[in-house]
Short mmCIF file of C-alpha atoms in Angstrom, two decimals:
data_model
loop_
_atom_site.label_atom_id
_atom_site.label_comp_id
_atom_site.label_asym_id
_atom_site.label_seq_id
_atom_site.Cartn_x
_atom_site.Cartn_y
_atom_site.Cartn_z
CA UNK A 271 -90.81 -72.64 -36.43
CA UNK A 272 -87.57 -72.91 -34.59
CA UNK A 273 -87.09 -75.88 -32.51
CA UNK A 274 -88.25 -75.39 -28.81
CA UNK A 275 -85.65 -74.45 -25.78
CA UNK A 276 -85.19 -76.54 -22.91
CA UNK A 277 -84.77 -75.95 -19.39
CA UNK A 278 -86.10 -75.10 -16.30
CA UNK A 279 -86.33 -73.03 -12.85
CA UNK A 280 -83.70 -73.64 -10.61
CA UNK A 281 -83.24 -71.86 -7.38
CA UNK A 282 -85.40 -68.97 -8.86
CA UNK A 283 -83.06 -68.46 -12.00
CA UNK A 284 -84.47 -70.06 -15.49
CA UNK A 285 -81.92 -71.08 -17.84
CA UNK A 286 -82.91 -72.67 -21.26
CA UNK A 287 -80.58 -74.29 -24.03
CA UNK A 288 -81.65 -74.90 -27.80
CA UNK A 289 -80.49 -74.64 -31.30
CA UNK A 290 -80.72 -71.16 -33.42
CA UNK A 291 -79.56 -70.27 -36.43
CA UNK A 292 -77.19 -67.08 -36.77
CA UNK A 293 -75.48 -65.63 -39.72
CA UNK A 294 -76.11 -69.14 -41.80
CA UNK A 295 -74.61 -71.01 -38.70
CA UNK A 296 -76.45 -73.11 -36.28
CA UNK A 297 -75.16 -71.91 -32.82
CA UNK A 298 -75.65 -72.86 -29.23
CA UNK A 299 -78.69 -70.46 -27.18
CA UNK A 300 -79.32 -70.12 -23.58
CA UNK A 301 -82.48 -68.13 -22.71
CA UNK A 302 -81.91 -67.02 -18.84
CA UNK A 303 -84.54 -65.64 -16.67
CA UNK A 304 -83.63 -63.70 -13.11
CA UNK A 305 -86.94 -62.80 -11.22
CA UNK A 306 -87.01 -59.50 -9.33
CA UNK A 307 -89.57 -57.97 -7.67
CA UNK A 308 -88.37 -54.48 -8.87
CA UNK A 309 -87.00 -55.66 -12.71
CA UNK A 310 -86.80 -58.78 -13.50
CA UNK A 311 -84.65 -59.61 -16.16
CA UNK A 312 -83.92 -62.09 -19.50
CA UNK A 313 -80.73 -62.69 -21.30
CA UNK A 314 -80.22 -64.22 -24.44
CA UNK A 315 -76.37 -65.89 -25.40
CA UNK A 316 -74.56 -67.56 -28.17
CA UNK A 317 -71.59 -69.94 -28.02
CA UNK A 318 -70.33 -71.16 -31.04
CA UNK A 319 -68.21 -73.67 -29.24
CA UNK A 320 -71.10 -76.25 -28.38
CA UNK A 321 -71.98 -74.11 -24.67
CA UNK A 322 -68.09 -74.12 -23.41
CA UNK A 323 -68.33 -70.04 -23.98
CA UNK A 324 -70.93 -67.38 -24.34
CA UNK A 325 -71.77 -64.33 -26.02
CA UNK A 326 -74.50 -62.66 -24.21
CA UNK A 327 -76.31 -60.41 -27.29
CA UNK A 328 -79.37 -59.35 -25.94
CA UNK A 329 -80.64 -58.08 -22.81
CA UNK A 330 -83.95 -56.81 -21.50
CA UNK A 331 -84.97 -55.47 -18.35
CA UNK A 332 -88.37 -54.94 -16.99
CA UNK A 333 -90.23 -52.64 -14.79
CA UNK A 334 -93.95 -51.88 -13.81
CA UNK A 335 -95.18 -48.70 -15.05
CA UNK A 336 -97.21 -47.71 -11.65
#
């Protein structure tokens, strides 16, 4: 189990910070969270330079279905 991710809620906009491993290198992650009503959404990013620069890698949007 990977270690857990920090953070919180800030103005409406979550961002958490933790530790991952990524191609056999432990990396930098921030988990951010933007609430909509419509689609809120989550980002994940890497920096590889301890948080000074990210890589955003994976994005997901969501939306109600009715």
């Amino acid at each position: 189990m990977l270690p857990p991710m920090v953070g919180r809620f800030e103005n409406g906009v979550g961002v958490f910070y933790g530790d991952e491993e990524h191609e056999g290198r432990t990396v930098r992650a921030r988990f951010t969270w933007m609430p909509s009503a419509e689609s809120p959404r989550w980002e994940q990013a890497f920096s590889q330079d301890g948080g000074k620069g990210w890589e955003t890698n994976w994005v997901m949007k969501f939306s109600r279905t009715a």
